[in-house]
mmCIF file of C-alpha atoms and ligand atoms in Angstrom:
data_model
loop_
_atom_site.group_PDB
_atom_site.id
_atom_site.type_symbol
_atom_site.label_atom_id
_atom_site.label_comp_id
_atom_site.label_asym_id
_atom_site.label_seq_id
_atom_site.Cartn_x
_atom_site.Cartn_y
_atom_site.Cartn_z
ATOM 1 C CA MET A 15 -141.984 -98.706 86.242
ATOM 2 C CA THR A 16 -140.591 -95.433 84.856
ATOM 3 C CA THR A 17 -141.559 -92.420 86.947
ATOM 4 C CA GLY A 18 -140.908 -89.998 84.107
ATOM 5 C CA LYS A 19 -142.511 -89.655 80.700
ATOM 6 C CA VAL A 20 -141.950 -91.566 77.481
ATOM 7 C CA ILE A 21 -142.320 -90.109 74.007
ATOM 8 C CA VAL A 22 -142.816 -92.333 70.985
ATOM 9 C CA GLU A 23 -142.928 -91.362 67.318
ATOM 10 C CA VAL A 24 -144.975 -93.727 65.147
ATOM 11 C CA PRO A 25 -144.727 -93.612 61.352
ATOM 12 C CA ALA A 26 -147.573 -93.631 58.860
ATOM 13 C CA THR A 27 -147.678 -96.848 56.852
ATOM 14 C CA SER A 28 -148.818 -97.840 53.401
ATOM 15 C CA ALA A 29 -150.076 -101.428 53.380
ATOM 16 C CA ASN A 30 -150.390 -103.965 50.550
ATOM 17 C CA MET A 31 -147.887 -102.351 48.138
ATOM 18 C CA GLY A 32 -150.150 -103.546 45.312
ATOM 19 C CA PRO A 33 -150.111 -107.355 45.295
ATOM 20 C CA GLY A 34 -149.074 -107.995 48.919
ATOM 21 C CA PHE A 35 -152.582 -107.812 50.380
ATOM 22 C CA ASP A 36 -152.514 -108.022 54.200
ATOM 23 C CA VAL A 37 -148.801 -108.997 54.039
ATOM 24 C CA LEU A 38 -146.596 -106.076 52.919
ATOM 25 C CA GLY A 39 -146.351 -102.603 54.414
ATOM 26 C CA LEU A 40 -144.021 -99.625 54.115
ATOM 27 C CA ALA A 41 -143.224 -97.033 56.817
ATOM 28 C CA LEU A 42 -143.355 -93.370 55.737
ATOM 29 C CA ASP A 43 -141.766 -90.367 57.433
ATOM 30 C CA ILE A 44 -145.045 -88.812 58.606
ATOM 31 C CA TYR A 45 -145.120 -89.334 62.378
ATOM 32 C CA ASN A 46 -147.720 -89.246 65.142
ATOM 33 C CA THR A 47 -146.305 -88.495 68.582
ATOM 34 C CA VAL A 48 -147.482 -90.220 71.761
ATOM 35 C CA GLU A 49 -146.456 -89.034 75.228
ATOM 36 C CA MET A 50 -147.315 -91.227 78.193
ATOM 37 C CA ALA A 51 -146.685 -90.938 81.926
ATOM 38 C CA VAL A 52 -147.882 -92.762 85.023
ATOM 39 C CA LEU A 53 -150.088 -90.693 87.344
ATOM 40 C CA PRO A 54 -149.998 -91.384 91.103
ATOM 41 C CA ASP A 55 -153.799 -91.187 91.434
ATOM 42 C CA GLU A 56 -156.404 -93.273 89.654
ATOM 43 C CA GLY A 57 -157.742 -91.870 86.383
ATOM 44 C CA LEU A 58 -157.031 -91.219 82.743
ATOM 45 C CA VAL A 59 -156.043 -87.835 81.319
ATOM 46 C CA ILE A 60 -156.034 -87.639 77.508
ATOM 47 C CA GLU A 61 -155.035 -84.735 75.293
ATOM 48 C CA ALA A 62 -155.241 -84.939 71.483
ATOM 49 C CA THR A 63 -154.068 -82.359 68.956
ATOM 50 C CA GLY A 64 -153.476 -82.374 65.203
ATOM 51 C CA GLU A 65 -155.137 -84.206 62.279
ATOM 52 C CA GLY A 66 -158.661 -85.312 63.147
ATOM 53 C CA ALA A 67 -158.149 -84.488 66.842
ATOM 54 C CA LYS A 68 -161.901 -84.365 67.517
ATOM 55 C CA LEU A 69 -162.447 -87.757 65.937
ATOM 56 C CA LEU A 70 -159.419 -89.091 67.763
ATOM 57 C CA HIS A 71 -160.977 -88.251 71.088
ATOM 58 C CA ARG A 72 -163.704 -90.735 70.179
ATOM 59 C CA THR A 73 -161.878 -93.447 68.223
ATOM 60 C CA GLY A 74 -158.082 -93.109 67.988
ATOM 61 C CA SER A 75 -157.609 -92.313 71.661
ATOM 62 C CA ARG A 76 -159.794 -95.267 72.622
ATOM 63 C CA LEU A 77 -157.693 -97.542 70.397
ATOM 64 C CA LEU A 78 -154.508 -96.142 71.885
ATOM 65 C CA VAL A 79 -155.748 -96.607 75.459
ATOM 66 C CA ASP A 80 -157.003 -100.152 74.726
ATOM 67 C CA ALA A 81 -153.616 -100.982 73.201
ATOM 68 C CA ALA A 82 -151.769 -99.675 76.269
ATOM 69 C CA MET A 83 -154.117 -101.641 78.544
ATOM 70 C CA ARG A 84 -153.317 -104.862 76.656
ATOM 71 C CA VAL A 85 -149.623 -104.328 77.369
ATOM 72 C CA PHE A 86 -150.325 -103.656 81.052
ATOM 73 C CA SER A 87 -152.453 -106.780 81.369
ATOM 74 C CA ALA A 88 -149.969 -108.975 79.405
ATOM 75 C CA SER A 89 -147.209 -107.757 81.748
ATOM 76 C CA GLY A 90 -149.274 -108.107 84.918
ATOM 77 C CA ILE A 91 -148.484 -104.507 85.917
ATOM 78 C CA ASP A 92 -151.282 -101.966 86.275
ATOM 79 C CA PRO A 93 -150.349 -98.301 86.744
ATOM 80 C CA PRO A 94 -152.700 -96.360 89.050
ATOM 81 C CA GLY A 95 -153.420 -93.546 86.593
ATOM 82 C CA LEU A 96 -152.239 -92.584 83.131
ATOM 83 C CA PHE A 97 -151.533 -89.359 81.255
ATOM 84 C CA ILE A 98 -151.581 -89.562 77.444
ATOM 85 C CA ARG A 99 -150.945 -86.767 74.980
ATOM 86 C CA GLN A 100 -151.021 -87.519 71.294
ATOM 87 C CA HIS A 101 -150.247 -85.269 68.383
ATOM 88 C CA THR A 102 -151.391 -86.667 65.056
ATOM 89 C CA ARG A 103 -150.120 -85.858 61.591
ATOM 90 C CA ILE A 104 -151.382 -88.995 59.832
ATOM 91 C CA PRO A 105 -154.776 -88.346 58.199
ATOM 92 C CA VAL A 106 -157.483 -90.656 59.594
ATOM 93 C CA PHE A 107 -159.414 -93.198 57.488
ATOM 94 C CA SER A 108 -157.125 -92.403 54.547
ATOM 95 C CA GLY A 109 -155.225 -95.634 53.998
ATOM 96 C CA LEU A 110 -152.096 -94.407 55.762
ATOM 97 C CA GLY A 111 -152.227 -96.559 58.874
ATOM 98 C CA SER A 112 -153.701 -94.127 61.419
ATOM 99 C CA SER A 113 -155.326 -96.921 63.444
ATOM 100 C CA ALA A 114 -152.124 -98.989 63.377
ATOM 101 C CA ALA A 115 -150.241 -95.887 64.578
ATOM 102 C CA ALA A 116 -152.669 -95.495 67.495
ATOM 103 C CA ILE A 117 -152.319 -99.175 68.456
ATOM 104 C CA VAL A 118 -148.536 -99.321 68.060
ATOM 105 C CA GLY A 119 -148.059 -95.920 69.741
ATOM 106 C CA GLY A 120 -150.106 -97.054 72.751
ATOM 107 C CA MET A 121 -148.313 -100.385 73.013
ATOM 108 C CA VAL A 122 -144.754 -99.139 72.586
ATOM 109 C CA ALA A 123 -145.295 -96.245 75.014
ATOM 110 C CA ALA A 124 -146.861 -98.531 77.648
ATOM 111 C CA ASN A 125 -144.105 -101.118 77.233
ATOM 112 C CA SER A 126 -141.421 -98.434 77.585
ATOM 113 C CA LEU A 127 -143.090 -97.042 80.730
ATOM 114 C CA LEU A 128 -142.791 -100.516 82.261
ATOM 115 C CA ALA A 129 -139.097 -100.824 81.250
ATOM 116 C CA GLU A 130 -139.903 -103.129 78.312
ATOM 117 C CA PRO A 131 -141.233 -106.366 79.763
ATOM 118 C CA LEU A 132 -142.589 -107.478 76.357
ATOM 119 C CA PRO A 133 -140.202 -108.314 73.468
ATOM 120 C CA PRO A 134 -140.843 -106.790 69.993
ATOM 121 C CA ASP A 135 -142.355 -110.010 68.601
ATOM 122 C CA LYS A 136 -144.912 -110.101 71.405
ATOM 123 C CA LEU A 137 -145.860 -106.481 70.685
ATOM 124 C CA LEU A 138 -146.281 -107.413 67.017
ATOM 125 C CA ASP A 139 -148.562 -110.328 67.948
ATOM 126 C CA LEU A 140 -150.702 -108.145 70.219
ATOM 127 C CA ALA A 141 -150.869 -105.280 67.717
ATOM 128 C CA ALA A 142 -151.760 -107.562 64.758
ATOM 129 C CA GLU A 143 -154.465 -109.208 66.840
ATOM 130 C CA MET A 144 -156.000 -105.823 67.609
ATOM 131 C CA GLU A 145 -155.729 -104.525 64.042
ATOM 132 C CA GLY A 146 -156.872 -107.792 62.432
ATOM 133 C CA HIS A 147 -153.939 -107.991 59.995
ATOM 134 C CA PRO A 148 -150.199 -107.337 60.414
ATOM 135 C CA ASP A 149 -149.308 -105.266 57.329
ATOM 136 C CA ASN A 150 -149.631 -101.790 58.923
ATOM 137 C CA VAL A 151 -148.603 -102.554 62.497
ATOM 138 C CA ALA A 152 -145.377 -104.365 61.465
ATOM 139 C CA PRO A 153 -143.777 -101.412 59.598
ATOM 140 C CA ALA A 154 -145.193 -99.021 62.234
ATOM 141 C CA LEU A 155 -143.152 -100.984 64.794
ATOM 142 C CA PHE A 156 -139.998 -101.754 62.821
ATOM 143 C CA GLY A 157 -139.771 -99.142 60.009
ATOM 144 C CA GLY A 158 -138.755 -99.831 56.396
ATOM 145 C CA LEU A 159 -140.647 -102.331 54.271
ATOM 146 C CA VAL A 160 -141.908 -105.325 56.217
ATOM 147 C CA ALA A 161 -143.308 -108.652 55.060
ATOM 148 C CA ALA A 162 -145.427 -110.134 57.857
ATOM 149 C CA CYS A 163 -147.850 -113.004 58.104
ATOM 150 C CA ARG A 164 -149.673 -114.954 60.741
ATOM 151 C CA THR A 165 -148.493 -118.484 61.489
ATOM 152 C CA ASP A 166 -149.401 -121.055 64.136
ATOM 153 C CA ASP A 167 -146.457 -119.627 66.114
ATOM 154 C CA GLY A 168 -147.591 -116.004 65.980
ATOM 155 C CA VAL A 169 -146.826 -113.291 63.435
ATOM 156 C CA LYS A 170 -143.524 -113.792 61.600
ATOM 157 C CA HIS A 171 -141.880 -110.858 59.876
ATOM 158 C CA VAL A 172 -138.844 -109.846 57.831
ATOM 159 C CA ARG A 173 -137.774 -106.220 57.491
ATOM 160 C CA ILE A 174 -136.312 -105.053 54.200
ATOM 161 C CA GLN A 175 -134.631 -101.733 53.485
ATOM 162 C CA PRO A 176 -135.943 -100.566 50.081
ATOM 163 C CA PRO A 177 -133.393 -99.203 47.561
ATOM 164 C CA ALA A 178 -132.286 -95.657 48.481
ATOM 165 C CA SER A 179 -133.062 -94.527 44.913
ATOM 166 C CA LEU A 180 -136.767 -95.245 45.425
ATOM 167 C CA LEU A 181 -138.902 -92.124 45.886
ATOM 168 C CA VAL A 182 -142.561 -91.998 46.846
ATOM 169 C CA VAL A 183 -145.381 -89.511 46.682
ATOM 170 C CA VAL A 184 -148.753 -89.968 48.357
ATOM 171 C CA VAL A 185 -151.877 -88.174 47.210
ATOM 172 C CA ALA A 186 -154.653 -88.269 49.801
ATOM 173 C CA PRO A 187 -158.175 -87.361 48.609
ATOM 174 C CA ASP A 188 -160.168 -85.092 50.919
ATOM 175 C CA PHE A 189 -162.645 -87.784 51.916
ATOM 176 C CA GLN A 190 -162.472 -90.643 54.363
ATOM 177 C CA LEU A 191 -162.956 -94.325 53.639
ATOM 178 C CA PRO A 192 -163.269 -96.545 56.714
ATOM 179 C CA THR A 193 -161.278 -99.774 56.300
ATOM 180 C CA LYS A 194 -164.353 -101.860 57.081
ATOM 181 C CA ARG A 195 -166.237 -100.389 54.128
ATOM 182 C CA SER A 196 -163.257 -100.993 51.858
ATOM 183 C CA ARG A 197 -162.916 -104.597 53.079
ATOM 184 C CA ASP A 198 -166.649 -105.207 52.651
ATOM 185 C CA ALA A 199 -166.153 -104.530 48.911
ATOM 186 C CA LEU A 200 -163.885 -107.590 48.581
ATOM 187 C CA PRO A 201 -165.137 -110.936 47.286
ATOM 188 C CA ALA A 202 -165.308 -114.020 49.517
ATOM 189 C CA THR A 203 -163.241 -116.081 47.048
ATOM 190 C CA VAL A 204 -160.859 -115.377 44.164
ATOM 191 C CA SER A 205 -159.895 -117.476 41.158
ATOM 192 C CA PHE A 206 -156.799 -119.683 41.113
ATOM 193 C CA GLU A 207 -155.553 -117.617 38.168
ATOM 194 C CA ASP A 208 -155.801 -114.355 40.126
ATOM 195 C CA ALA A 209 -154.101 -115.910 43.158
ATOM 196 C CA VAL A 210 -151.177 -117.036 40.964
ATOM 197 C CA PHE A 211 -151.083 -113.594 39.307
ATOM 198 C CA ASN A 212 -150.556 -111.954 42.727
ATOM 199 C CA LEU A 213 -148.072 -114.590 43.918
ATOM 200 C CA GLY A 214 -145.834 -113.878 40.935
ATOM 201 C CA ARG A 215 -145.997 -110.100 41.427
ATOM 202 C CA THR A 216 -145.364 -110.315 45.184
ATOM 203 C CA ALA A 217 -142.311 -112.534 44.633
ATOM 204 C CA LEU A 218 -141.015 -110.183 41.929
ATOM 205 C CA LEU A 219 -141.572 -107.163 44.185
ATOM 206 C CA ILE A 220 -139.652 -108.611 47.123
ATOM 207 C CA ALA A 221 -136.828 -109.807 44.826
ATOM 208 C CA ALA A 222 -136.653 -106.332 43.242
ATOM 209 C CA MET A 223 -136.440 -104.698 46.685
ATOM 210 C CA PHE A 224 -133.552 -106.953 47.683
ATOM 211 C CA SER A 225 -131.705 -106.614 44.377
ATOM 212 C CA GLY A 226 -132.270 -102.855 44.163
ATOM 213 C CA ASP A 227 -133.792 -103.178 40.683
ATOM 214 C CA ALA A 228 -136.546 -100.553 41.060
ATOM 215 C CA ASN A 229 -137.497 -100.748 37.358
ATOM 216 C CA GLN A 230 -139.185 -104.103 38.035
ATOM 217 C CA LEU A 231 -141.838 -102.255 40.038
ATOM 218 C CA SER A 232 -143.663 -101.398 36.810
ATOM 219 C CA TRP A 233 -144.838 -105.024 36.714
ATOM 220 C CA ALA A 234 -144.293 -106.130 40.295
ATOM 221 C CA MET A 235 -146.980 -103.912 41.817
ATOM 222 C CA GLU A 236 -149.929 -105.109 39.765
ATOM 223 C CA ASP A 237 -152.797 -106.563 41.770
ATOM 224 C CA ARG A 238 -155.951 -108.567 41.176
ATOM 225 C CA LEU A 239 -157.008 -109.366 44.735
ATOM 226 C CA HIS A 240 -158.282 -106.072 46.129
ATOM 227 C CA GLN A 241 -157.712 -102.972 44.010
ATOM 228 C CA PRO A 242 -160.103 -103.839 41.154
ATOM 229 C CA TYR A 243 -162.917 -104.350 43.701
ATOM 230 C CA ARG A 244 -162.145 -101.135 45.551
ATOM 231 C CA SER A 245 -161.798 -98.816 42.559
ATOM 232 C CA LYS A 246 -165.537 -98.038 42.645
ATOM 233 C CA LEU A 247 -165.036 -96.549 46.136
ATOM 234 C CA VAL A 248 -162.310 -94.152 44.957
ATOM 235 C CA PRO A 249 -163.596 -91.948 42.082
ATOM 236 C CA GLY A 250 -160.929 -91.457 39.432
ATOM 237 C CA LEU A 251 -158.537 -94.133 40.725
ATOM 238 C CA GLU A 252 -157.783 -95.608 37.295
ATOM 239 C CA ASP A 253 -157.331 -92.169 35.753
ATOM 240 C CA VAL A 254 -154.975 -91.142 38.592
ATOM 241 C CA ILE A 255 -152.872 -94.276 38.064
ATOM 242 C CA ALA A 256 -152.660 -93.633 34.311
ATOM 243 C CA ALA A 257 -151.774 -89.949 34.863
ATOM 244 C CA ALA A 258 -148.984 -90.902 37.274
ATOM 245 C CA LYS A 259 -147.545 -93.344 34.741
ATOM 246 C CA ASP A 260 -147.595 -90.699 31.994
ATOM 247 C CA ALA A 261 -145.746 -88.311 34.356
ATOM 248 C CA GLY A 262 -142.969 -90.854 34.970
ATOM 249 C CA ALA A 263 -144.079 -93.096 37.862
ATOM 250 C CA LEU A 264 -142.891 -96.712 37.893
ATOM 251 C CA ALA A 265 -145.969 -97.917 39.782
ATOM 252 C CA THR A 266 -149.012 -96.389 41.457
ATOM 253 C CA VAL A 267 -151.324 -98.256 43.799
ATOM 254 C CA LEU A 268 -154.038 -97.758 46.368
ATOM 255 C CA SER A 269 -152.405 -97.148 49.757
ATOM 256 C CA GLY A 270 -153.778 -99.777 52.135
ATOM 257 C CA ALA A 271 -157.562 -99.791 51.965
ATOM 258 C CA GLY A 272 -157.533 -96.305 50.365
ATOM 259 C CA PRO A 273 -158.554 -93.730 49.444
ATOM 260 C CA ALA A 274 -154.931 -92.406 49.408
ATOM 261 C CA VAL A 275 -152.862 -93.444 46.410
ATOM 262 C CA ILE A 276 -149.100 -93.983 46.543
ATOM 263 C CA SER A 277 -146.713 -93.716 43.632
ATOM 264 C CA PHE A 278 -143.145 -95.028 43.318
ATOM 265 C CA MET A 279 -140.475 -93.519 41.104
ATOM 266 C CA THR A 280 -136.754 -92.778 40.845
ATOM 267 C CA GLY A 281 -137.312 -89.230 39.520
ATOM 268 C CA ASN A 282 -140.085 -86.777 38.499
ATOM 269 C CA ARG A 283 -141.674 -86.908 41.945
ATOM 270 C CA LYS A 284 -143.176 -83.408 41.831
ATOM 271 C CA ALA A 285 -144.626 -83.921 38.355
ATOM 272 C CA VAL A 286 -146.145 -87.269 39.349
ATOM 273 C CA GLY A 287 -147.763 -85.824 42.489
ATOM 274 C CA GLN A 288 -149.227 -82.938 40.506
ATOM 275 C CA ALA A 289 -150.524 -85.262 37.761
ATOM 276 C CA MET A 290 -152.229 -87.445 40.381
ATOM 277 C CA LYS A 291 -153.847 -84.444 42.069
ATOM 278 C CA GLU A 292 -155.119 -83.223 38.693
ATOM 279 C CA GLY A 293 -156.359 -86.744 37.897
ATOM 280 C CA PHE A 294 -158.503 -86.708 41.022
ATOM 281 C CA LEU A 295 -159.715 -83.189 40.261
ATOM 282 C CA ARG A 296 -160.997 -84.341 36.846
ATOM 283 C CA HIS A 297 -163.366 -86.566 38.840
ATOM 284 C CA GLY A 298 -164.410 -83.785 41.201
ATOM 285 C CA VAL A 299 -162.178 -84.986 44.054
ATOM 286 C CA THR A 300 -159.898 -82.512 45.831
ATOM 287 C CA SER A 301 -156.784 -83.971 47.432
ATOM 288 C CA ARG A 302 -153.447 -83.112 48.992
ATOM 289 C CA ILE A 303 -149.978 -84.120 47.892
ATOM 290 C CA MET A 304 -147.768 -85.589 50.637
ATOM 291 C CA GLU A 305 -144.134 -85.850 49.571
ATOM 292 C CA ALA A 306 -143.203 -88.488 52.114
ATOM 293 C CA ALA A 307 -140.015 -90.550 52.155
ATOM 294 C CA VAL A 308 -139.566 -94.135 53.282
ATOM 295 C CA SER A 309 -138.964 -94.173 57.040
ATOM 296 C CA GLY A 310 -136.197 -96.479 58.204
ATOM 297 C CA ARG A 311 -137.372 -95.832 61.746
ATOM 298 C CA GLY A 312 -140.326 -97.514 63.426
ATOM 299 C CA ALA A 313 -141.909 -96.760 66.816
ATOM 300 C CA LEU A 314 -139.558 -99.197 68.530
ATOM 301 C CA SER A 315 -136.484 -97.243 67.470
ATOM 302 C CA SER A 316 -137.943 -93.860 68.392
ATOM 303 C CA VAL A 317 -138.565 -94.110 72.145
ATOM 304 C CA LYS A 318 -137.276 -91.242 74.284
ATOM 305 C CA ASN A 319 -137.395 -91.412 78.084
ATOM 306 C CA TYR A 320 -137.529 -88.291 80.262
HETATM 307 N N1 HSE B 426 -154.419 -104.865 54.163
HETATM 308 C C1 HSE B 426 -155.439 -104.015 54.681
HETATM 309 C C2 HSE B 426 -156.513 -103.811 53.633
HETATM 310 C C3 HSE B 426 -154.821 -102.691 55.045
HETATM 311 O O1 HSE B 426 -156.160 -103.579 52.491
HETATM 312 O O2 HSE B 426 -157.692 -103.920 53.961
HETATM 313 C C4 HSE B 426 -155.805 -101.680 55.554
HETATM 314 O O3 HSE B 426 -155.832 -101.603 56.910
#
């Protein structure tokens, strides 16, 4: 067990990428920081600062601690006491992977404290089990764009580096939408036609990412499995998407379960962000523009030991 302190940076993530519901996720360069150290005496000391720090004391910190505990119990090593300090920059309940960041931050920090008894794939399995789906936790761990799905042999994933020419802008409305509420809006079944619609787009999207042909995104990010059902929870969503397109975006989709919206383009980023913000404002929703970039770095590649 490390006697010093570990520091982990965990990226925000945007899940689904349009058609890839519960499967695709992209890491963004907005990072939460988790510091963790073993204490010689029994007990838990937690400090939280930053975005939603008060709320994090109740929910995010509990998730982070639970995640760390799962690593300790899977490794059979139990530290006497634990010090945790987290600084959050990822807005909570916004569709930018704040719960995945808490889970992954807790797991990677705990695993590093123990000198890494668990391999990355095991961390992915544990994190996806806690989160309920792998599309945020996978890019939070590995960075880049990740395709991940559950199989009988655990979660399998492939990491893809999106084309360097691809720019993103995120516009996060100033209200929160818990994932559970956004998932409750989904139907129990979908039509065969809609399933095939999404299969085609997901395949096109992945092929476009590998080939570097960003222009395909205009078609490849259409979705019929979740966004149409969730639009009633995000006032102005359709108007924001149309405004982004008029300002030069290739594709604009709900980020994860929302309410943040993410736009992809190869130019005009500022104009697109502004058009989206104004689109929300026309529906009485204030928001903030986050000019994030794709993060090639996940929590696993960010660990620092002191
Ligand atoms: N795939 C998930 C959803 C991501 O859309 O509900 C949110 O956590």
